[in-house]
């Protein structure tokens, strides 16, 4: 009997399932194969008494750590490691494994070069969903943007696609001086965030104090929670209060433009938003830091840097519109940038 270890990382779980299936065919009936549980959870592996499931953790655990945990459970110093990676010439799983883990301040940043068809992307769009912080129903509503509010506005466009969180999307639209028939698409993963944005546009003409407007929304929807402004965000929040006081009537005037409200998750299924893109005219698309999701439940606060998915997404938007499409963020971020006074 030979003991084998399959130290697949969690973002390569699908690829690991492929390798495990091949290993079952190539090993002897008496051999044992120790495998991380998430590989088996892909559903792509036939049942076998030779497979020993091991809980190696659900977070971002590197291959060497996974291997060490498998080896400890196997209690066999001579255990043979099965490579969890397919070769460059194996067309089933793509070419190689690309990720790196580094730290920016107190944050652990995991860069995952996953294209939309890769096993890593499939995992990110599946089992990882419940681990994102500040996304989705049940999370506090972002009435203030944590992104830099002092962004330069785009040129005038025919279609504006913006996230419902905070005032930044509305600011970008208004300051570009849109025509009365300019089309607006407002999307978010959280229906309550959409409800708040709709409330702001409907009632902005009645109230120039942004904090008072938020209080009115809270009184109408007491079951919802609004995210508090953190100490290091106060200067940015003040800019938003000041801007709203000077532009609240312009925000209210957006009611006269055709607006489409869409609940959508760009990481899991971007089609509800992409289907709204016109093939002609000028388009502005604001997706902020959706491709930098923060994770909770980790010992160290963790950020996923999904730049390959972001690049694919931008290319898809441009393909459906034209090369002059304007974006916010304007360029794909290559590193996490922390403000000087960030608690992270």
Coordinates of C-alpha atoms in Angstrom, one line a residue:
X1 CA 0.0 0.0 0.0
X2 CA 1.2 3.5 -0.9
X3 CA -0.1 6.7 0.7
X4 CA -0.7 9.7 -1.6
X5 CA -1.3 13.3 -0.8
X6 CA -3.2 15.7 -3.1
X7 CA -2.4 19.3 -1.8
X8 CA -4.8 21.2 -4.0
X9 CA -5.5 24.8 -3.0
X10 CA -9.1 25.8 -2.6
X11 CA -9.2 28.0 -5.7
X12 CA -7.9 25.1 -7.7
X13 CA -10.5 22.6 -6.3
X14 CA -12.0 21.8 -9.7
X15 CA -8.6 21.2 -11.2
X16 CA -7.7 19.1 -8.2
X17 CA -10.8 17.0 -8.8
X18 CA -9.6 16.3 -12.3
X19 CA -6.2 15.2 -11.0
X20 CA -7.8 13.1 -8.3
X21 CA -10.0 11.3 -10.9
X22 CA -6.9 10.5 -12.9
X23 CA -5.0 9.3 -9.8
X24 CA -7.8 6.9 -9.0
X25 CA -7.3 5.2 -12.3
X26 CA -3.5 5.1 -12.0
X27 CA -3.1 3.9 -8.4
X28 CA -3.6 0.5 -6.9
X29 CA -6.8 -0.6 -5.1
X30 CA -5.0 -0.8 -1.8
X31 CA -3.5 2.7 -2.0
X32 CA -4.9 5.6 0.1
X33 CA -5.2 9.2 -1.2
X34 CA -5.5 12.1 1.3
X35 CA -7.5 14.9 -0.2
X36 CA -8.8 18.3 1.0
X37 CA -12.5 18.3 1.6
X38 CA -13.2 21.2 -0.8
X39 CA -11.9 19.1 -3.7
X40 CA -14.5 16.4 -3.0
X41 CA -17.2 19.1 -2.6
X42 CA -16.9 20.0 -6.3
X43 CA -18.9 16.9 -7.1
X44 CA -16.6 15.9 -9.8
X45 CA -14.9 12.9 -8.1
X46 CA -16.3 9.3 -8.1
X47 CA -16.8 7.8 -4.7
X48 CA -14.0 5.6 -3.5
X49 CA -13.0 4.0 -0.2
X50 CA -9.4 4.9 -1.1
X51 CA -10.1 8.6 -0.6
X52 CA -9.5 10.1 2.8
X53 CA -11.2 13.4 3.3
X54 CA -9.2 16.0 5.3
X55 CA -10.3 19.3 6.6
X56 CA -7.4 21.7 5.9
X57 CA -9.4 24.9 6.4
X58 CA -11.7 26.9 4.1
X59 CA -9.6 30.1 3.8
X60 CA -6.6 31.0 1.7
X61 CA -4.2 28.2 2.6
X62 CA -1.1 27.8 0.4
X63 CA -0.1 24.5 -1.1
X64 CA 2.8 23.9 1.2
X65 CA 0.5 24.4 4.3
X66 CA -2.2 22.1 2.7
X67 CA 0.5 19.5 2.1
X68 CA 1.8 19.7 5.7
X69 CA -1.7 19.2 7.1
X70 CA -2.4 16.3 4.8
X71 CA 0.9 14.7 5.8
X72 CA 0.2 15.1 9.5
X73 CA -3.2 13.3 9.2
X74 CA -1.7 10.6 7.0
X75 CA 1.1 9.9 9.5
X76 CA 3.2 8.5 6.7
X77 CA 6.6 10.2 6.3
X78 CA 7.0 8.4 2.9
X79 CA 3.7 9.6 1.5
X80 CA 3.9 10.5 -2.2
X81 CA 2.7 13.9 -3.3
X82 CA 0.5 14.0 -6.4
X83 CA 0.9 17.3 -8.3
X84 CA -2.3 19.2 -8.0
X85 CA -1.5 21.1 -11.2
X86 CA -2.0 20.1 -14.7
X87 CA 0.8 20.6 -17.2
X88 CA 0.9 23.5 -19.6
X89 CA -0.1 21.2 -22.4
X90 CA -3.1 19.7 -20.6
X91 CA -6.1 21.5 -22.2
X92 CA -8.6 20.3 -19.5
X93 CA -7.5 22.7 -16.9
X94 CA -5.7 25.6 -18.6
X95 CA -2.1 26.6 -18.1
X96 CA -0.6 26.6 -14.6
X97 CA -1.4 28.1 -11.3
X98 CA -1.1 31.8 -10.7
X99 CA -1.7 33.5 -7.4
X100 CA 0.3 35.4 -4.8
X101 CA -0.2 36.4 -1.2
X102 CA 1.3 39.5 0.2
X103 CA 0.4 42.1 2.9
X104 CA -0.5 45.7 2.6
X105 CA -0.7 47.2 6.1
X106 CA -2.7 44.8 8.1
X107 CA -4.5 43.3 5.1
X108 CA -3.7 40.0 3.5
X109 CA -4.0 40.6 -0.3
X110 CA -4.5 37.5 -2.5
X111 CA -4.1 38.1 -6.2
X112 CA -5.8 35.4 -8.2
X113 CA -5.2 35.4 -11.9
X114 CA -8.4 33.6 -12.8
X115 CA -10.2 34.1 -16.1
X116 CA -13.9 33.7 -16.3
X117 CA -13.8 30.0 -17.5
X118 CA -11.2 28.8 -14.9
X119 CA -11.9 26.5 -12.0
X120 CA -10.7 29.3 -9.7
X121 CA -13.3 31.7 -11.1
X122 CA -16.0 29.1 -10.7
X123 CA -15.1 28.6 -7.1
X124 CA -15.0 32.4 -6.5
X125 CA -18.5 32.7 -8.0
X126 CA -19.8 29.8 -5.9
X127 CA -18.7 28.7 -2.5
X128 CA -16.9 32.0 -1.7
X129 CA -20.1 34.0 -2.0
X130 CA -21.1 33.7 1.6
X131 CA -17.7 35.0 2.8
X132 CA -17.8 38.4 1.3
X133 CA -18.2 41.3 3.7
X134 CA -20.4 44.3 3.1
X135 CA -22.1 42.7 0.1
X136 CA -25.7 41.6 -0.3
X137 CA -28.9 41.6 1.7
X138 CA -28.5 41.8 5.4
X139 CA -25.5 44.0 5.2
X140 CA -25.6 47.7 6.2
X141 CA -26.4 50.2 3.4
X142 CA -23.6 52.4 2.1
X143 CA -25.0 55.9 2.1
X144 CA -21.5 57.3 1.9
X145 CA -18.9 56.1 -0.5
X146 CA -15.7 54.9 1.0
X147 CA -14.0 55.4 -2.4
X148 CA -12.5 58.8 -3.1
X149 CA -15.4 61.2 -3.7
X150 CA -13.2 63.8 -5.4
X151 CA -13.2 61.9 -8.7
X152 CA -13.0 63.7 -12.0
X153 CA -16.3 63.5 -13.9
X154 CA -16.6 61.8 -17.3
X155 CA -17.5 63.6 -20.5
X156 CA -21.2 63.7 -21.5
X157 CA -22.6 60.2 -22.3
X158 CA -25.7 58.7 -23.7
X159 CA -25.8 55.9 -21.2
X160 CA -24.7 55.8 -17.6
X161 CA -24.3 52.6 -15.6
X162 CA -23.5 53.1 -11.9
X163 CA -23.5 51.3 -8.6
X164 CA -26.3 52.3 -6.2
X165 CA -24.0 52.7 -3.2
X166 CA -23.4 56.3 -2.1
X167 CA -23.6 59.5 -4.1
X168 CA -20.6 59.0 -6.3
X169 CA -22.5 57.5 -9.3
X170 CA -25.0 60.3 -9.2
X171 CA -22.2 62.9 -8.9
X172 CA -20.5 61.5 -12.0
X173 CA -23.7 61.6 -14.0
X174 CA -24.7 65.1 -12.9
X175 CA -21.3 66.7 -13.3
X176 CA -21.0 65.4 -16.9
X177 CA -24.1 67.6 -17.8
X178 CA -26.2 64.8 -19.3
X179 CA -28.9 65.4 -21.9
X180 CA -32.5 65.1 -20.6
X181 CA -32.9 61.8 -22.5
X182 CA -29.6 60.2 -21.3
X183 CA -30.3 56.7 -20.1
X184 CA -29.3 55.7 -16.5
X185 CA -28.9 52.2 -15.2
X186 CA -28.4 51.8 -11.5
X187 CA -27.4 48.4 -10.2
X188 CA -26.4 46.7 -7.0
X189 CA -26.2 43.3 -5.4
X190 CA -28.3 44.5 -2.5
X191 CA -32.0 45.4 -3.1
X192 CA -32.1 47.5 0.0
X193 CA -29.2 49.6 -1.5
X194 CA -31.3 50.1 -4.6
X195 CA -34.2 51.1 -2.4
X196 CA -32.1 53.7 -0.7
X197 CA -30.8 55.2 -4.0
X198 CA -34.3 55.4 -5.3
X199 CA -35.4 57.2 -2.1
X200 CA -32.6 59.7 -2.5
X201 CA -33.5 60.6 -6.1
X202 CA -37.2 60.8 -5.2
X203 CA -36.8 63.1 -2.1
X204 CA -33.6 65.1 -2.9
X205 CA -35.7 68.1 -4.0
X206 CA -37.3 68.3 -0.5
X207 CA -34.1 68.2 1.5
X208 CA -30.6 69.7 1.0
X209 CA -29.1 68.2 4.2
X210 CA -27.9 64.7 3.3
X211 CA -27.8 63.5 6.9
X212 CA -31.4 64.5 7.4
X213 CA -32.3 62.7 4.1
X214 CA -30.7 59.5 5.4
X215 CA -32.5 59.9 8.7
X216 CA -35.8 60.2 6.8
X217 CA -35.0 57.0 4.9
X218 CA -34.2 55.3 8.2
X219 CA -37.5 56.4 9.7
X220 CA -39.3 54.9 6.7
X221 CA -37.3 51.7 6.8
X222 CA -36.4 51.1 10.5
X223 CA -35.7 47.4 9.9
X224 CA -32.6 48.4 7.8
X225 CA -29.2 49.6 9.1
X226 CA -27.1 52.3 7.5
X227 CA -23.3 51.9 7.6
X228 CA -21.7 54.4 10.0
X229 CA -18.9 56.7 8.8
X230 CA -15.6 55.5 10.3
X231 CA -13.2 58.1 11.8
X232 CA -10.8 58.0 8.9
X233 CA -13.7 58.5 6.4
X234 CA -15.0 61.7 7.9
X235 CA -13.2 64.1 5.5
X236 CA -14.5 62.1 2.5
X237 CA -18.0 62.0 4.0
X238 CA -18.0 65.8 4.5
X239 CA -17.2 66.3 0.8
X240 CA -20.3 64.2 0.1
X241 CA -22.5 66.3 2.4
X242 CA -21.2 69.5 0.9
X243 CA -21.7 68.3 -2.7
X244 CA -25.3 67.2 -2.0
X245 CA -26.2 70.5 -0.4
X246 CA -25.1 72.2 -3.6
X247 CA -26.6 69.7 -6.0
X248 CA -29.7 68.2 -4.4
X249 CA -32.0 69.7 -6.9
X250 CA -29.9 68.3 -9.8
X251 CA -30.2 64.9 -8.0
X252 CA -34.0 65.2 -7.9
X253 CA -34.1 66.2 -11.6
X254 CA -32.7 62.8 -12.5
X255 CA -36.2 61.5 -12.0
X256 CA -37.0 62.9 -15.5
X257 CA -34.4 60.7 -17.1
X258 CA -35.2 57.2 -18.1
X259 CA -33.8 55.1 -15.1
X260 CA -33.5 51.3 -15.0
X261 CA -33.0 49.7 -11.6
X262 CA -31.3 46.3 -11.6
X263 CA -30.3 43.9 -8.8
X264 CA -27.3 42.0 -10.0
X265 CA -24.0 40.5 -8.9
X266 CA -21.3 41.3 -11.4
X267 CA -19.0 38.5 -10.1
X268 CA -21.6 35.7 -10.3
X269 CA -23.8 36.8 -13.2
X270 CA -23.1 40.1 -14.9
X271 CA -25.6 39.5 -17.7
X272 CA -28.5 41.4 -16.2
X273 CA -26.4 44.6 -16.3
X274 CA -24.4 43.8 -19.5
X275 CA -27.7 43.2 -21.4
X276 CA -28.6 46.9 -20.8
X277 CA -25.5 48.2 -22.7
X278 CA -26.3 49.9 -26.0
X279 CA -24.2 49.1 -29.0
X280 CA -24.1 52.8 -30.0
X281 CA -23.4 56.1 -28.4
X282 CA -21.1 57.0 -25.5
X283 CA -21.2 54.9 -22.3
X284 CA -20.0 55.5 -18.8
X285 CA -19.7 52.4 -16.5
X286 CA -18.9 52.6 -12.8
X287 CA -18.2 49.4 -11.0
X288 CA -15.8 50.8 -8.3
X289 CA -14.0 48.0 -6.4
X290 CA -16.3 45.1 -7.0
X291 CA -13.4 43.0 -8.2
X292 CA -11.6 43.6 -4.9
X293 CA -14.0 41.8 -2.5
X294 CA -13.1 41.8 1.2
X295 CA -13.5 38.6 3.1
X296 CA -14.4 38.0 6.7
X297 CA -14.1 35.0 8.9
X298 CA -10.4 35.0 8.4
X299 CA -7.8 35.5 11.2
X300 CA -6.3 38.3 9.1
X301 CA -8.6 40.7 7.1
X302 CA -8.3 39.5 3.5
X303 CA -8.9 41.1 0.1
X304 CA -9.2 39.2 -3.2
X305 CA -7.5 41.0 -6.0
X306 CA -9.3 39.6 -9.1
X307 CA -7.6 41.7 -11.7
X308 CA -7.9 39.1 -14.5
X309 CA -11.7 39.0 -14.0
X310 CA -11.8 42.8 -14.0
X311 CA -9.8 42.9 -17.2
X312 CA -12.2 40.4 -18.8
X313 CA -15.2 42.3 -17.6
X314 CA -13.9 45.6 -19.0
X315 CA -13.2 44.0 -22.3
X316 CA -16.7 42.6 -22.5
X317 CA -18.2 46.0 -21.8
X318 CA -16.1 47.6 -24.5
X319 CA -17.0 44.8 -26.9
X320 CA -20.7 45.5 -26.4
X321 CA -20.3 49.2 -26.6
X322 CA -17.2 50.8 -28.2
X323 CA -13.6 51.6 -27.5
X324 CA -14.5 55.1 -26.1
X325 CA -16.4 53.6 -23.1
X326 CA -15.4 55.4 -19.9
X327 CA -14.9 53.5 -16.6
X328 CA -14.6 54.2 -12.9
X329 CA -12.2 52.9 -11.8
X330 CA -10.4 54.4 -14.8
X331 CA -7.6 51.8 -14.7
X332 CA -7.3 48.3 -13.4
X333 CA -5.8 48.6 -9.9
X334 CA -2.4 46.8 -9.6
X335 CA -2.0 47.3 -5.9
X336 CA -4.3 48.0 -2.9
X337 CA -3.9 51.6 -2.0
X338 CA -4.6 52.5 1.7
X339 CA -5.2 56.1 2.9
X340 CA -2.7 57.5 5.3
X341 CA -5.1 57.3 8.2
X342 CA -6.7 53.9 7.4
X343 CA -7.1 51.6 10.4
X344 CA -5.8 48.8 8.2

